[in-house]
PDB file of C-alpha atoms in Angstrom:
ATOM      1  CA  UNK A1351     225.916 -24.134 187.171  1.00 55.00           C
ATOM      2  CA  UNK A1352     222.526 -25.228 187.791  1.00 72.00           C
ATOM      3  CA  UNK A1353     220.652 -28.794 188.850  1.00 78.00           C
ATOM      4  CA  UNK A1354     219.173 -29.800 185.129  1.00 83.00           C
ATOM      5  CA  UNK A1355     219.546 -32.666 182.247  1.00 85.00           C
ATOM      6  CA  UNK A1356     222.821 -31.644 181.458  1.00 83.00           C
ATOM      7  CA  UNK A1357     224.468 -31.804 185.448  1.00 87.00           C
ATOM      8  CA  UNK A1358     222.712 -35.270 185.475  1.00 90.00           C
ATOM      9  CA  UNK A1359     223.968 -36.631 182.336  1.00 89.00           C
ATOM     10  CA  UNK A1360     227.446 -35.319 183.405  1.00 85.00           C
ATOM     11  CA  UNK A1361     227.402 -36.921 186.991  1.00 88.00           C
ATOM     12  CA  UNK A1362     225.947 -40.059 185.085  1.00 89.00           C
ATOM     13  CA  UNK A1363     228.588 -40.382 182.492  1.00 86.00           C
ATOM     14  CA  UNK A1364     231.125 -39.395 184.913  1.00 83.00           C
ATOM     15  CA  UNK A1365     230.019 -42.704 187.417  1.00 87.00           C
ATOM     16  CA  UNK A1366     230.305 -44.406 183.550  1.00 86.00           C
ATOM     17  CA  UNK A1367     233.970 -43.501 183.277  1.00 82.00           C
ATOM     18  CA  UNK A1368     235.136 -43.934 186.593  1.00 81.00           C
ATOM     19  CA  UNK A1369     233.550 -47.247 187.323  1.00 85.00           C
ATOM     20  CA  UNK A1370     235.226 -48.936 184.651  1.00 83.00           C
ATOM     21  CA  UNK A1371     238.314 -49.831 186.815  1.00 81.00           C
ATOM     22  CA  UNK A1372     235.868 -51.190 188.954  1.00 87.00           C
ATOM     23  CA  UNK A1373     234.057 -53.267 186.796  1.00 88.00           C
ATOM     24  CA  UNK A1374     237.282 -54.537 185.613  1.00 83.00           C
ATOM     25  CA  UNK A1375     238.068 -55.329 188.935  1.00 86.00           C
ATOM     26  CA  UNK A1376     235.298 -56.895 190.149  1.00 90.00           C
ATOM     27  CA  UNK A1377     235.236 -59.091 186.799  1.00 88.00           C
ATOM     28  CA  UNK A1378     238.622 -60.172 188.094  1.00 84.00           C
ATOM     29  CA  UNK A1379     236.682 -60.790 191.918  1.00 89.00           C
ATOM     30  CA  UNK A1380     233.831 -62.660 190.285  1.00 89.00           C
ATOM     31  CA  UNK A1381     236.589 -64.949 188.663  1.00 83.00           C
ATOM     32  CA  UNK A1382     238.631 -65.709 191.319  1.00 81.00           C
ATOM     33  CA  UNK A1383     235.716 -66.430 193.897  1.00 85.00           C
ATOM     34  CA  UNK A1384     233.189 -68.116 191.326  1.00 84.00           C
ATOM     35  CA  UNK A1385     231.430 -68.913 194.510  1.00 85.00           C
ATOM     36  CA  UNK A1386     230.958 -65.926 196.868  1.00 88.00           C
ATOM     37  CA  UNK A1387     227.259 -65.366 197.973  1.00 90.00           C
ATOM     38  CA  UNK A1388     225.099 -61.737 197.690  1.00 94.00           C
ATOM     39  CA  UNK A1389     226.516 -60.265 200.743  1.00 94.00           C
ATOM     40  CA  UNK A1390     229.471 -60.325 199.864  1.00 93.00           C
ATOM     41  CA  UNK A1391     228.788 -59.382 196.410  1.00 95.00           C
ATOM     42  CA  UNK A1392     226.777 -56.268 197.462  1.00 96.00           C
ATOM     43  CA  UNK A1393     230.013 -55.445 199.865  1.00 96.00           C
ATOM     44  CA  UNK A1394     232.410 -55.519 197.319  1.00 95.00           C
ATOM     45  CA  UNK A1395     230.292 -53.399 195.199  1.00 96.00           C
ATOM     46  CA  UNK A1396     228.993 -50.792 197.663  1.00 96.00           C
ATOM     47  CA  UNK A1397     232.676 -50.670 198.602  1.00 96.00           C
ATOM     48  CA  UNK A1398     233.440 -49.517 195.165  1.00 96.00           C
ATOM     49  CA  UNK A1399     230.347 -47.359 194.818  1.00 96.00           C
ATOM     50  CA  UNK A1400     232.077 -45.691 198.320  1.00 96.00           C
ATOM     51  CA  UNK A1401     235.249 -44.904 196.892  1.00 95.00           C
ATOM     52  CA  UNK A1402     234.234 -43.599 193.435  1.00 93.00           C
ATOM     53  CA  UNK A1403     231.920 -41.427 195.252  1.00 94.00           C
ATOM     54  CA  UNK A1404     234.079 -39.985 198.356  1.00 94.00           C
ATOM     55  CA  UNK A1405     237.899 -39.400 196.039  1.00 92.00           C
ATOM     56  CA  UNK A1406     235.932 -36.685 193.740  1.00 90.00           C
ATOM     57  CA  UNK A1407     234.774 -35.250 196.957  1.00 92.00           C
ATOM     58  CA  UNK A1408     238.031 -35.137 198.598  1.00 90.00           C
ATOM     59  CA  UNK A1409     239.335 -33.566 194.930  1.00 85.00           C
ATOM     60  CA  UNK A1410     236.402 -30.731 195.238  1.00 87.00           C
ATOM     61  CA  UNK A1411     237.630 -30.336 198.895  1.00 87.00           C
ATOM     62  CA  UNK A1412     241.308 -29.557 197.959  1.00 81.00           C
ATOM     63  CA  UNK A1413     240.542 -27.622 194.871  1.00 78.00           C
ATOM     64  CA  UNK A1414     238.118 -25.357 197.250  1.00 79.00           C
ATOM     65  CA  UNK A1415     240.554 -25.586 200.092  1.00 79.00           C
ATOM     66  CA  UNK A1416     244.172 -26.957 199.752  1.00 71.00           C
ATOM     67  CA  UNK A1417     244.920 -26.499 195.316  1.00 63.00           C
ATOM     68  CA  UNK A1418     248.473 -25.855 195.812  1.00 62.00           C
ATOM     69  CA  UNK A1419     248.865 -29.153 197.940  1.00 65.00           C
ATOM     70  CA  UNK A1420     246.584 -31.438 195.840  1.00 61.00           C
ATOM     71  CA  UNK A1421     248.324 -30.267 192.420  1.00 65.00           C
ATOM     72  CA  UNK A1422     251.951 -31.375 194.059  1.00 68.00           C
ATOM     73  CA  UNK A1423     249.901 -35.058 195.411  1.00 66.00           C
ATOM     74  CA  UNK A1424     248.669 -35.163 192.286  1.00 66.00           C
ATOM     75  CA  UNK A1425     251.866 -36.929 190.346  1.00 72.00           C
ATOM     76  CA  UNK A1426     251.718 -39.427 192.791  1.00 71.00           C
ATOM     77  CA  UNK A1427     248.565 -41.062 192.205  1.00 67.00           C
ATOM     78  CA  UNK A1428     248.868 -43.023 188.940  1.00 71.00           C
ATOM     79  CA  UNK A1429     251.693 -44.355 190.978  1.00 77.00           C
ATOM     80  CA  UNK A1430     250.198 -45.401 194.240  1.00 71.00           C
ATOM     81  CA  UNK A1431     247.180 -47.134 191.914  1.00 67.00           C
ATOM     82  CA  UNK A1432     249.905 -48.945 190.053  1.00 74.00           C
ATOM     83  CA  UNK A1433     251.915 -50.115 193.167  1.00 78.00           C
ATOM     84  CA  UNK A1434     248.354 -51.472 195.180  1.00 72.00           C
ATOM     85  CA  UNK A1435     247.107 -53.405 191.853  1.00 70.00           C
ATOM     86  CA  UNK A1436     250.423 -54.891 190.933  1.00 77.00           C
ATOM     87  CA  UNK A1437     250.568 -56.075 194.481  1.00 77.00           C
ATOM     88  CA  UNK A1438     246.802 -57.321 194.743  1.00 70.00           C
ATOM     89  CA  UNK A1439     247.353 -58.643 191.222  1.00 72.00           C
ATOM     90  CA  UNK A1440     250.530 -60.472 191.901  1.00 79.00           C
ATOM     91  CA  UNK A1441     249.359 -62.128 195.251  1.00 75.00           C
ATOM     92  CA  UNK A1442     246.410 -63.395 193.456  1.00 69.00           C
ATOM     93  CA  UNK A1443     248.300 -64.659 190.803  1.00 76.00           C
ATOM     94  CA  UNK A1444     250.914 -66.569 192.698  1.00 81.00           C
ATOM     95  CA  UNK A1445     247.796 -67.599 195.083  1.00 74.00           C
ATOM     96  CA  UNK A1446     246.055 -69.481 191.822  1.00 72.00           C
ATOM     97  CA  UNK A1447     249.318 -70.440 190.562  1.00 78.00           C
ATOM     98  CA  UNK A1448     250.402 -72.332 194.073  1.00 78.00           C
ATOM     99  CA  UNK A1449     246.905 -73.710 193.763  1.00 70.00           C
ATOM    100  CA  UNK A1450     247.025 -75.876 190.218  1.00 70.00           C
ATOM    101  CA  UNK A1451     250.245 -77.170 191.513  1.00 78.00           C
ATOM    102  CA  UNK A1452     248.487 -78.477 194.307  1.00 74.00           C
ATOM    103  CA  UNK A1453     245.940 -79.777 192.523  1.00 67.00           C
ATOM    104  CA  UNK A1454     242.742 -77.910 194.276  1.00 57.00           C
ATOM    105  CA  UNK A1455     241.981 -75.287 191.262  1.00 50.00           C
ATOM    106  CA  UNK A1456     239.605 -77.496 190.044  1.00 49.00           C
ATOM    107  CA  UNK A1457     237.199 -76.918 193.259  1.00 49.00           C
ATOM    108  CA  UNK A1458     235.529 -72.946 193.437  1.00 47.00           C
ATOM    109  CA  UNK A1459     235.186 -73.418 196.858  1.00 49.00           C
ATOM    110  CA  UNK A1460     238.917 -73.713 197.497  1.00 45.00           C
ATOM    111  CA  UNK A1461     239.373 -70.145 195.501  1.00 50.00           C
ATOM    112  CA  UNK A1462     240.955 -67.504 197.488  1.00 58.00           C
ATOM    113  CA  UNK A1463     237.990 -65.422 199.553  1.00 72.00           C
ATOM    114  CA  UNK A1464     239.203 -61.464 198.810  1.00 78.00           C
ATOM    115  CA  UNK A1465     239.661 -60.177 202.597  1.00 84.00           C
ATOM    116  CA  UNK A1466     238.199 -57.264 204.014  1.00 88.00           C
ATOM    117  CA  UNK A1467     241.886 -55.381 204.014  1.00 88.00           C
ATOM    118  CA  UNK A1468     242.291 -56.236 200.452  1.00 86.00           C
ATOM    119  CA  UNK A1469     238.645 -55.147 199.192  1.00 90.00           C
ATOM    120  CA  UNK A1470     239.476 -51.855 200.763  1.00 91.00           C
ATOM    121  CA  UNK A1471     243.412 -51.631 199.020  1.00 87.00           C
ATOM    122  CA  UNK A1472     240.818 -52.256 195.815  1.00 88.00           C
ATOM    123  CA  UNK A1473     238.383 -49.664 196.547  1.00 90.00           C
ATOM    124  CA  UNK A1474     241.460 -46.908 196.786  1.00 88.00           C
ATOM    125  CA  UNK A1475     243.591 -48.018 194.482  1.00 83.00           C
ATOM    126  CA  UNK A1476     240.588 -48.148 191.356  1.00 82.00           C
ATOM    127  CA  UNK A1477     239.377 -44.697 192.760  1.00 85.00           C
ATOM    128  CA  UNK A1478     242.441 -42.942 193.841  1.00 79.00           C
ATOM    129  CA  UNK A1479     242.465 -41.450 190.062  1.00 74.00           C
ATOM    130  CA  UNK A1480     238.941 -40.204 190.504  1.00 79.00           C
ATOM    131  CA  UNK A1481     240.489 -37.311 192.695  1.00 78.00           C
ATOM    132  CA  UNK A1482     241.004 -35.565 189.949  1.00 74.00           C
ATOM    133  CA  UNK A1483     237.263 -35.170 189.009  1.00 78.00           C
ATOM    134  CA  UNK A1484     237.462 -32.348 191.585  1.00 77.00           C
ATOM    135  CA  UNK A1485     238.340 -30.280 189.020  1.00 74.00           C
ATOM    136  CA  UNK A1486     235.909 -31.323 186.961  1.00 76.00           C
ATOM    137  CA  UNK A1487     233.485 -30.481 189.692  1.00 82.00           C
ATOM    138  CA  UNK A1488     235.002 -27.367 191.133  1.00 80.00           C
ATOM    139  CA  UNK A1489     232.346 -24.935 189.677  1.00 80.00           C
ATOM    140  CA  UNK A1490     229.417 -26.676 191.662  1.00 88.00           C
ATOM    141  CA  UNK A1491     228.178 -26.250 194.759  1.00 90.00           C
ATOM    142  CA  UNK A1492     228.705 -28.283 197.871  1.00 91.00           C
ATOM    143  CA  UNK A1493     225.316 -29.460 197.634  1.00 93.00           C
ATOM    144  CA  UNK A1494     225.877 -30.086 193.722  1.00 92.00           C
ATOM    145  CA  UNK A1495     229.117 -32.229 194.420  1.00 93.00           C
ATOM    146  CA  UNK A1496     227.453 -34.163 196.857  1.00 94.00           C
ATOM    147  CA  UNK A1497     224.366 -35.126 194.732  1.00 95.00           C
ATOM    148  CA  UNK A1498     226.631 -35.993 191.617  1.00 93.00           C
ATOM    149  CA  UNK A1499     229.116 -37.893 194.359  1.00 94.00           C
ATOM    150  CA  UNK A1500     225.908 -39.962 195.042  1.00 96.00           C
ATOM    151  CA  UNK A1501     225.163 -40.263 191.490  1.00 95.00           C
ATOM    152  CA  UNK A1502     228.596 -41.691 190.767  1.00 94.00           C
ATOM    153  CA  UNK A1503     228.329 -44.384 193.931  1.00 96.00           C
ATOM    154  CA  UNK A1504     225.175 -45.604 192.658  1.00 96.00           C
ATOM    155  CA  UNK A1505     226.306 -46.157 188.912  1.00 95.00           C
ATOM    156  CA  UNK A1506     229.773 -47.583 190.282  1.00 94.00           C
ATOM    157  CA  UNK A1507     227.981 -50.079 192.092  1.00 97.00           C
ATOM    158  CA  UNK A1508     225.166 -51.199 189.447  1.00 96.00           C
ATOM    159  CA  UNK A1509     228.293 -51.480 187.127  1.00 93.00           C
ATOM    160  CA  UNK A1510     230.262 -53.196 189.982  1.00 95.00           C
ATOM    161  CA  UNK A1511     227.215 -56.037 190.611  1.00 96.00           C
ATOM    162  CA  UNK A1512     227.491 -56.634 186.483  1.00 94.00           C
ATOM    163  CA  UNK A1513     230.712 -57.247 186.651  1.00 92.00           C
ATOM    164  CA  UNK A1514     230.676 -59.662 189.879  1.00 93.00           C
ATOM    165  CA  UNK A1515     227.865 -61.662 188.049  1.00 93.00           C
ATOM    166  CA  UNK A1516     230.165 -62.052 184.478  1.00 91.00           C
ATOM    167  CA  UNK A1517     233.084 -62.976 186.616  1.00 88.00           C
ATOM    168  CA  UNK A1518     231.150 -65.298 188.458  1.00 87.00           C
ATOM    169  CA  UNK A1519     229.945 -67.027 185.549  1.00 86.00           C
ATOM    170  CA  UNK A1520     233.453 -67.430 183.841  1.00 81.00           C
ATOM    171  CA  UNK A1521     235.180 -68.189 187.401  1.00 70.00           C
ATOM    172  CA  UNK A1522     232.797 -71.413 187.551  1.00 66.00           C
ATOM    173  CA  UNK A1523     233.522 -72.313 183.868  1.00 68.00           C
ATOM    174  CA  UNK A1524     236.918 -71.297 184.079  1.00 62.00           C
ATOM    175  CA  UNK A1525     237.683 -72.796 187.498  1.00 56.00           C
ATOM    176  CA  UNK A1526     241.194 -73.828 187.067  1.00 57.00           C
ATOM    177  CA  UNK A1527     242.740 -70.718 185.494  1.00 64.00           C
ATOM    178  CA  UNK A1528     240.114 -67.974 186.680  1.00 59.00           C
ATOM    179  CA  UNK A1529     242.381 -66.781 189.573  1.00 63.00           C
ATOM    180  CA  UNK A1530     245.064 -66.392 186.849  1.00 72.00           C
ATOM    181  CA  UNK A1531     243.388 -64.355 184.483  1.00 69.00           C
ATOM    182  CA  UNK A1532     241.802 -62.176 187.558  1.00 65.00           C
ATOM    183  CA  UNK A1533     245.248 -61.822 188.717  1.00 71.00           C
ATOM    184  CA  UNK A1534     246.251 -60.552 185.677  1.00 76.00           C
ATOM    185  CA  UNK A1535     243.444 -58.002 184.972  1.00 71.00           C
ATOM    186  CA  UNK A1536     244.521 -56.488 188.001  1.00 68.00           C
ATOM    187  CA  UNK A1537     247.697 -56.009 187.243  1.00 78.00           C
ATOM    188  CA  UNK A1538     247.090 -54.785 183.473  1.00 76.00           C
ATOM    189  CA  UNK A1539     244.576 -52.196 184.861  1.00 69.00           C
ATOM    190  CA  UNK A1540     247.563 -50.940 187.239  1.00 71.00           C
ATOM    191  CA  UNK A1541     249.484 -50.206 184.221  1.00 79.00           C
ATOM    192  CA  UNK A1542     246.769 -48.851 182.357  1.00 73.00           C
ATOM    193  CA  UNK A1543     246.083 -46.257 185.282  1.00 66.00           C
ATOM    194  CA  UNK A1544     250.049 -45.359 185.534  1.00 75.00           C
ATOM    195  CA  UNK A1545     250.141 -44.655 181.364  1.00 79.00           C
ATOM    196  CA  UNK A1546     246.750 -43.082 181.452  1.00 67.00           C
TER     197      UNK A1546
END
């Protein structure tokens, strides 16, 4: 296979796909910190745009290198993206949950700020499934895989950024029940990876 329209539109519609978990996610971020400034905004988003472009590498690298390994590693991953988001999912839903009882839901600034350690539990657990486009991928070249990799990053994060912005809207509107319903897009996106 050759660098032309059709390799593009692939490696575009392929970022398409696999940033949807993203977007879904960072809907859910956007919600739950209605407040969170451009830096960390672009962070969460180039984290994404990271992971959605490094799994289908790792996938070409084991289906060049280590096939027999990845195929067996392979029935584990709609598992380990279900355990992360349920977790993630749960915490911020008991998080938002803890807070109307309190009474501070009503204030953005008191949402919960996603930490670095949990941004990056994000970033694997919406990509992990995107280690499978390695096989998708497996007749290009190195150089190929890396330039549709790149292509992939850059769509997941435009996508990512939309969704931040949407969630950020609602989580302002929605103060007092945004962490709930970000909470629980995580956790229906777990189980939609894990049926899927």
């Amino acid at each position: 296979m050759m660098f032309g329209a059709g390799y593009f539109i692939k490696s575009v519609l392929l970022g398409v796909g696999l940033a949807m978990d993203a977007f879904s996610v960072s809907i859910a971020n956007g919600l739950n910190e209605p407040v969170m400034d451009k830096r960390r905004m672009y962070l969460i988003a180039g984290t994404f745009g990271f992971f959605q472009a490094f799994m289908p590498l790792l996938g070409w690298f084991c289906v060049h290198n280590l096939v027999n390994y990845f195929k067996t590693f392979e029935t584990f991953v709609p598992w380990i993206a279900l355990i992360l988001l349920l977790y993630i999912g749960g915490k911020m839903l008991i998080e938002s949950i803890v807070k109307i009882r309190k009474g501070d839901a009503d204030h953005p600034e008191s949402a919960g700020r996603l930490t670095l350690a949990g941004l990056l539990v994000q970033g694997i657990a919406t990509s992990i499934d995107a280690l499978s486009v390695g096989f998708a991928i497996a007749d290009y070249t190195l150089l190929m895989a890396v330039i549709c990799a790149l292509i992939i990053a850059v769509v997941t994060y435009i996508i990512s950024m939309i969704g931040l912005h949407i969630g950020k809207r609602f989580g302002l509107k929605l103060a007092d029940k945004a962490g709930i319903l970000g909470g629980v897009i995580l956790i229906l996106i777990g189980i939609q990876i894990f049926i899927s």
